[in-house]
Tab-separated table of C-alpha atoms and ligand atoms in Angstrom:
chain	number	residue	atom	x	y	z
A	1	UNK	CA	75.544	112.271	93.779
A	2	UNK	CA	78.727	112.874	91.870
A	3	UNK	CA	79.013	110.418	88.697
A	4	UNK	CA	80.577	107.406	89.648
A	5	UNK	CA	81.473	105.953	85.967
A	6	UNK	CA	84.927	105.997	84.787
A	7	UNK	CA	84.629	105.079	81.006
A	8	UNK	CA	87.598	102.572	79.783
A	9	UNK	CA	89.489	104.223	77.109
A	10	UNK	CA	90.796	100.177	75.803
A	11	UNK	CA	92.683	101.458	72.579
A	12	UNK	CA	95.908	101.706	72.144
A	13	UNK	CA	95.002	104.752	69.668
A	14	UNK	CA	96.365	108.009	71.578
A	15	UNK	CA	94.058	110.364	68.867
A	16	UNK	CA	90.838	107.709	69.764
A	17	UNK	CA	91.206	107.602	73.033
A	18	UNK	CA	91.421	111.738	73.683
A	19	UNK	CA	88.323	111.830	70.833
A	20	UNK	CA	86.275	109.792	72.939
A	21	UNK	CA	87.396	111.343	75.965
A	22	UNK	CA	86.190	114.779	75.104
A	23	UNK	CA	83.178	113.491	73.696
A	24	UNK	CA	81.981	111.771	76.932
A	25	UNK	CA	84.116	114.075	79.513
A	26	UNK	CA	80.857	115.760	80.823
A	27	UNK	CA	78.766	112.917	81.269
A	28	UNK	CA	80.992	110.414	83.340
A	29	UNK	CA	82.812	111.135	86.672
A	30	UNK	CA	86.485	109.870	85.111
A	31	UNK	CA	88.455	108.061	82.817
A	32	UNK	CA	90.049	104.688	82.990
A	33	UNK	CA	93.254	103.526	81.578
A	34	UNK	CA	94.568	100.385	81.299
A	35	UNK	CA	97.561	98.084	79.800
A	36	UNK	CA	96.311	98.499	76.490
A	37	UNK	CA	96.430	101.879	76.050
A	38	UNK	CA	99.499	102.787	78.882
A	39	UNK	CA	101.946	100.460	76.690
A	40	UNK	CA	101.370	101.684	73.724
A	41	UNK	CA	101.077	106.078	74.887
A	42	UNK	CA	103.050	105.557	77.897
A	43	UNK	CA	103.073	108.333	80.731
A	44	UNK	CA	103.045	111.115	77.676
A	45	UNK	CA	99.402	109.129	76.873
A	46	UNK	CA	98.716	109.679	80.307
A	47	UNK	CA	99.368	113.008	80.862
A	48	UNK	CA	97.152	114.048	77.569
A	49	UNK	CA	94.298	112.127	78.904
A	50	UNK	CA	94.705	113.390	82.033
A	51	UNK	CA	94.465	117.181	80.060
A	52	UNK	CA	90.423	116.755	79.695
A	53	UNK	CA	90.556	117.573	83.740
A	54	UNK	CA	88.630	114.253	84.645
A	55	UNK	CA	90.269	111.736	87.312
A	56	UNK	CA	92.083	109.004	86.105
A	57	UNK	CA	92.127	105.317	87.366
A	58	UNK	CA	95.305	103.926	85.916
A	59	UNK	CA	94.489	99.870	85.973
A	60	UNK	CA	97.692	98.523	85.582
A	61	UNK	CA	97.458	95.987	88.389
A	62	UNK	CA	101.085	95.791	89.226
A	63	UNK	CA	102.064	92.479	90.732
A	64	UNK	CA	106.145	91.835	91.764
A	65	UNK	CA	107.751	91.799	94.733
A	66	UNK	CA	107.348	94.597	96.998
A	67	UNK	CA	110.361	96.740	96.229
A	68	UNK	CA	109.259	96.705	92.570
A	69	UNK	CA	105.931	97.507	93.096
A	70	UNK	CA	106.404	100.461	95.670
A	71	UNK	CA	108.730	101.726	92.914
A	72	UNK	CA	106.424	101.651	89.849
A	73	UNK	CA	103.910	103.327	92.033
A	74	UNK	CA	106.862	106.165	92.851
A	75	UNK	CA	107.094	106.182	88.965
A	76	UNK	CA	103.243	106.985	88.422
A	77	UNK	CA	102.246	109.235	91.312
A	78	UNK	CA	103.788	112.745	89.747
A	79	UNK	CA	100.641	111.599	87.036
A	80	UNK	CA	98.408	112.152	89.708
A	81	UNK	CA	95.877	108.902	89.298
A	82	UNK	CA	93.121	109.049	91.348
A	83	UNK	CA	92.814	105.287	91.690
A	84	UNK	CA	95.825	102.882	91.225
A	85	UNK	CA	95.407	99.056	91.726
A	86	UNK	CA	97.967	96.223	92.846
A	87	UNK	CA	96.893	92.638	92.648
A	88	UNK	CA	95.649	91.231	96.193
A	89	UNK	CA	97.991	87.679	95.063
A	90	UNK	CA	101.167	89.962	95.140
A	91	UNK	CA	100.648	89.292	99.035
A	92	UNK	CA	100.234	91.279	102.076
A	93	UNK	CA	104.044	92.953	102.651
A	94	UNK	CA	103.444	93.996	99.094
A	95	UNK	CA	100.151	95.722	99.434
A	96	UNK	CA	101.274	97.427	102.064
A	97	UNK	CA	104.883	98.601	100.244
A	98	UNK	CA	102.097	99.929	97.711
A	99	UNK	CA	100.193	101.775	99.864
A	100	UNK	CA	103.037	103.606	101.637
A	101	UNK	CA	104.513	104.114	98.337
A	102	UNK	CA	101.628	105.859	97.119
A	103	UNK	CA	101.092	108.339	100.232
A	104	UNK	CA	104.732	109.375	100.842
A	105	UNK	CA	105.298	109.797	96.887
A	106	UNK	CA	101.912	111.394	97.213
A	107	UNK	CA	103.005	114.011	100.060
A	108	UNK	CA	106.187	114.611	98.169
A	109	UNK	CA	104.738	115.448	94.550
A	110	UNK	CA	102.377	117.918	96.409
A	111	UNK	CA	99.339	115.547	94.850
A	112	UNK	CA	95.777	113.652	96.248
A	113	UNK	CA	96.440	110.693	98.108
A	114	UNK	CA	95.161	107.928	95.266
A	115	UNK	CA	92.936	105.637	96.180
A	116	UNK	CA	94.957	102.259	96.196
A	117	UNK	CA	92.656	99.131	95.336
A	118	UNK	CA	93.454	95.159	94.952
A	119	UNK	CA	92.155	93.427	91.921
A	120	UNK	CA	91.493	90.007	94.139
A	121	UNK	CA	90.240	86.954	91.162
A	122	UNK	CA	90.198	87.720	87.743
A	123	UNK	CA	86.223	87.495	87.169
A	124	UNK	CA	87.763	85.011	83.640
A	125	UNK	CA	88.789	82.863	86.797
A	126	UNK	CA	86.497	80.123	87.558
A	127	UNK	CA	86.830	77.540	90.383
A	128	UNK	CA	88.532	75.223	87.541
A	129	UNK	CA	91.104	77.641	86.821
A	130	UNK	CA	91.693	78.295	90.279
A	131	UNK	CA	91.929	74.807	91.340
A	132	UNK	CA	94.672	74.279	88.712
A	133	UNK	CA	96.805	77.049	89.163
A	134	UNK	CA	96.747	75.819	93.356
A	135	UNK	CA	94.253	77.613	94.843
A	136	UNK	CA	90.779	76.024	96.566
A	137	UNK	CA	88.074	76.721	97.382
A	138	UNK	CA	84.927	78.824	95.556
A	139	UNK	CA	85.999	81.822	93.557
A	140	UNK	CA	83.947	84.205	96.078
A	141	UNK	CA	85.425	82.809	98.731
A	142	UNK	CA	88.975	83.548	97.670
A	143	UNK	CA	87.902	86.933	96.977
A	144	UNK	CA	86.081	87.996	100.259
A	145	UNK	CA	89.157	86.495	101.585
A	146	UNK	CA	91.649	88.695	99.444
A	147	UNK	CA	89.794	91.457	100.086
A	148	UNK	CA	89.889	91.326	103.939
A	149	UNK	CA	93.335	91.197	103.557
A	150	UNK	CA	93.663	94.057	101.073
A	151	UNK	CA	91.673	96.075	103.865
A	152	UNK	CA	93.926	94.757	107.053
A	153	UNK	CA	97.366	96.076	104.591
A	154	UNK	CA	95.341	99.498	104.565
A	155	UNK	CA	93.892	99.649	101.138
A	156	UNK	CA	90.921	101.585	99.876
A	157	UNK	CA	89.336	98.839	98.198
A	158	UNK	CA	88.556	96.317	95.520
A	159	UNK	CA	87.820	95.486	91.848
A	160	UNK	CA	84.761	93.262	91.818
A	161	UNK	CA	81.984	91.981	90.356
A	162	UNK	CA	78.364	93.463	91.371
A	163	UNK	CA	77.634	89.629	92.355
A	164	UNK	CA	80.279	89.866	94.504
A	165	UNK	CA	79.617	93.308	95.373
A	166	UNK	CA	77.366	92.884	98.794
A	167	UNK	CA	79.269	89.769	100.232
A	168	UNK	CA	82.460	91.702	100.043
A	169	UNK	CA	80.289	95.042	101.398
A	170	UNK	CA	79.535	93.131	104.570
A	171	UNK	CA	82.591	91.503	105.224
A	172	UNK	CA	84.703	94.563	104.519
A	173	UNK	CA	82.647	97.226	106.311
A	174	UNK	CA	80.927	100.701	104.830
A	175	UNK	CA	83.668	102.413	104.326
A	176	UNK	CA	85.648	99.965	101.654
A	177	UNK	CA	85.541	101.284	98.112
A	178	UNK	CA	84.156	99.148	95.830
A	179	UNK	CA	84.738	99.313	91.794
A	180	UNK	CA	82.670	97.457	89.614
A	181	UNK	CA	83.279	96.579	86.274
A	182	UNK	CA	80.649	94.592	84.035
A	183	UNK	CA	77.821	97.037	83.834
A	184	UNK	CA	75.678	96.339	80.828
A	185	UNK	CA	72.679	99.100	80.816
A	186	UNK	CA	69.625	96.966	79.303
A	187	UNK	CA	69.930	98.677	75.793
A	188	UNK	CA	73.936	97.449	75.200
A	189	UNK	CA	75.036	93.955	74.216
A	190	UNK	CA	76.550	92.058	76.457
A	191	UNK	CA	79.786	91.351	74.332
A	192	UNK	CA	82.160	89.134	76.521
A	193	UNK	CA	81.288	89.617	79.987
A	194	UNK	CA	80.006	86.724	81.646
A	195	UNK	CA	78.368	87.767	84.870
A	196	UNK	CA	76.855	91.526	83.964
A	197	UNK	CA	74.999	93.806	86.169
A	198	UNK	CA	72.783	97.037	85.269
A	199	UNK	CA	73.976	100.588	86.363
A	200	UNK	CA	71.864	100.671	89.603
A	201	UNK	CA	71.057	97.781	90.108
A	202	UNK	CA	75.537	97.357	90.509
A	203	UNK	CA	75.155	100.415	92.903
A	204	UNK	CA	72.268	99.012	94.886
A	205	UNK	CA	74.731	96.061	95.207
A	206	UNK	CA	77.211	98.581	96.998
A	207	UNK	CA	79.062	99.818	94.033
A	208	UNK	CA	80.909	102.895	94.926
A	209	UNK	CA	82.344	103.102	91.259
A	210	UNK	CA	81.561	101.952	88.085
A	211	UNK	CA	84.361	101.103	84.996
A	212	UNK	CA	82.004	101.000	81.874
A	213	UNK	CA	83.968	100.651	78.389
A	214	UNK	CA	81.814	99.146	75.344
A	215	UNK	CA	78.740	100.040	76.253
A	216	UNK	CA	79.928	103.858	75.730
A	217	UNK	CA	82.930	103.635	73.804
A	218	UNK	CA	81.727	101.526	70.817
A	219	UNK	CA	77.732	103.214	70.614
A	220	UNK	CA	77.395	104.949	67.686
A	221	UNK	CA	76.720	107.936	69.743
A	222	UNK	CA	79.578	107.479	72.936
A	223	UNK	CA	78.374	110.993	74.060
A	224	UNK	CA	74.528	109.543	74.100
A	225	UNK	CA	75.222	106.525	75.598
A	226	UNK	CA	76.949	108.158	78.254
A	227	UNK	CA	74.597	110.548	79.447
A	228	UNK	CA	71.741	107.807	79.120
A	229	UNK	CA	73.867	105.874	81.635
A	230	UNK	CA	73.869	109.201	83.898
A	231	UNK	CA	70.283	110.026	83.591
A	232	UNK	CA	69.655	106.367	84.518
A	233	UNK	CA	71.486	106.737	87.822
A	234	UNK	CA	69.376	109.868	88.488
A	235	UNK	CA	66.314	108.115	88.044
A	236	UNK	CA	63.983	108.206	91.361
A	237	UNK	CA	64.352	105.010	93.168
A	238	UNK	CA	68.187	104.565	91.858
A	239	UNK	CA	70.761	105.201	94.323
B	1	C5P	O1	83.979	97.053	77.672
B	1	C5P	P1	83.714	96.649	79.086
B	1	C5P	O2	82.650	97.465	79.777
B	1	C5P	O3	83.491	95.151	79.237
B	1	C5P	O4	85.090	96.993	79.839
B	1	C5P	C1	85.300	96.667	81.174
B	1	C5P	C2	86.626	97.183	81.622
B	1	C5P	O5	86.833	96.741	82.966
B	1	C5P	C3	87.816	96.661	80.805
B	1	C5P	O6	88.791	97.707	80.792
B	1	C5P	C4	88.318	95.492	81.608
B	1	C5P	O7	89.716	95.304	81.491
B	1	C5P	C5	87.989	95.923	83.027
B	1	C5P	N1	87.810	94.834	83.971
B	1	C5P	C6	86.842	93.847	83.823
B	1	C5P	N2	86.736	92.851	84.741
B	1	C5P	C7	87.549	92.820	85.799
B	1	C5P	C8	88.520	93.808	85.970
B	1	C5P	C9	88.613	94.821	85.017
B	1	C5P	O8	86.073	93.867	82.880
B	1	C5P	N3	87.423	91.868	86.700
C-alpha cells in the first residue's frame, strides 16, 4: 500500500518547513500546506516544498462565489497540487466551477488532474455553533449531507473526521476519497483535537488519506515519528 500520510507543514517558517520536509520526505506519502504557511511563502513557498518531489495537498479551502473560486484554482494549478479543497458551504454551482476549473487548467498546464475535495463542517463546529450561525440539525448530518452534494457536483471527496469516516463511506459509495485529519498514534499527545482517531484504526474507518501534523512535526525525532507511523500501518491486521 502506498503511504497515505501527508504531514502538515503549519509554520509559516519557509527554512522549517523544507527542514522538516526533508527529514520526513521518505517516510510519508506527501506534504500538506495550509493558510499558515501559503500566506506567509506564497506560491515561491510552494514551489520549494514542492522541490522534495512528494505530492502536495494545498488546504486552502477557498470559499467565494464561483467565478472567484474557479479563478484561484486557475491561479494554483501550474503548482501542480495533488489535492486542492473548496468548502462544501460555497454551494453546489461553485463546486462544480471548481472542479471544471481544476481539469481544464489541468489539461492546459500539461499537469495531473488534482483531486478536488470539500471541507463540509469544521470538526471546531458543534451543533451549538451550527444552530447559531442558521444551520439545524446534528453536525453529522449536515456533513453526510454536504458531502452527497460535493459528490453529485463531481468532486473526489471530503475532509472528515474518522468518526465520521464510515457514515460518509456508505452514503457516498467506494469510490469517494476520504481525508482524515485527527490521527493521534497512541504514543503522541493529543494537543487540541477533540475527537482523535489512531492511524489504522482511521483507515479501518475508510480513510483513504491521512493529514498528520504534531504528532510528527513537533517529536523530538520528526523523522522517527514518522516512520513509526508507517511501520504501524504495515503492521499485520492493519489495512
Ligand atoms: O497537528 P495536527 O495533526 O492536529 O494537524 C492537523 C491538520 O489538519 C492541521 O493542518 C489542521 O488545520 C487540519 N485539519 C484539522 N481538522 C479539520 C480539517 C483540517 O485538523 N477538520
Amino acid at each position: 500500500m502506498a503511504n497515505p500520510v501527508y504531514v502538515a507543514l503549519d509554520t509559516p517558517d519557509i527554512e522549517q518547513a523544507v527542514d522538516l520536509a526533508t527529514q520526513v520526505a521518505d517516510a510519508v506519502g506527501g506534504l500538506k500546506l495550509g493558510l499558515e504557511f501559503v500566506n506567509a511563502n506564497g506560491p515561491e513557498g510552494i514551489r520549494r516544498i514542492a522541490g522534495c518531489g512528494l505530492p502536495i495537498f494545498l488546504d486552502l479551502k477557498f470559499h467565494d462565489i464561483p467565478n472567484t473560486v474557479a479563478g484561484a484554482i486557475r491561479a494554483v494549478i501550474p503548482l501542480a497540487p495533488r489535492i486542492l479543497n473548496v468548502h462544501a458551504g460555497g454551494g453546489a454551482a461553485m463546486m462544480t466551477a471548481a472542479r471544471d476549473a481544476a481539469d481544464a487548467a489541468a489539461k492546459a498546464h500539461g499537469v495531473s488532474k488534482p483531486l478536488v475535495i470539500a471541507v463540509t463542517v469544521l470538526t471546531s463546529l458543534d451543533g451549538d455553533d451550527l444552530a447559531a450561525v442558521g444551520q439545524n440539525g446534528p453536525a453529522a448530518a449536515q456533513a453526510r449531507r454536504l458531502a452527497l452534494l460535493a459528490r453529485d457536483c463531481g468532486l473526489d471527496g471530503v475532509v472528515c473526521s474518522a468518526r465520521e469516516a464510515g457514515d460518509i463511506r456508505a452514503a457516498c459509495g467506494p469510490d469517494f476519497t476520504l481525508v482524515v485529519p485527527g490521527i493521534r498514534p497512541s504514543w503522541s499527545a493529543s494537543d487540541d483535537q477533540k475527537r482523535v482517531a489512531g492511524p489504522a484504526e482511521a483507515m479501518r474507518d475508510g480513510a483513504n488519506y491521512l493529514v498528520i501534523g504534531r504528532p510528527i512535526t513537533e517529536a523530538p525525532d520528526p523523522a522517527d515519528a514518522a516512520r513509526r507511523i508507517a511501520a504501524e500501518l504495515d503492521e499485520p491486521g492493519a489495512p
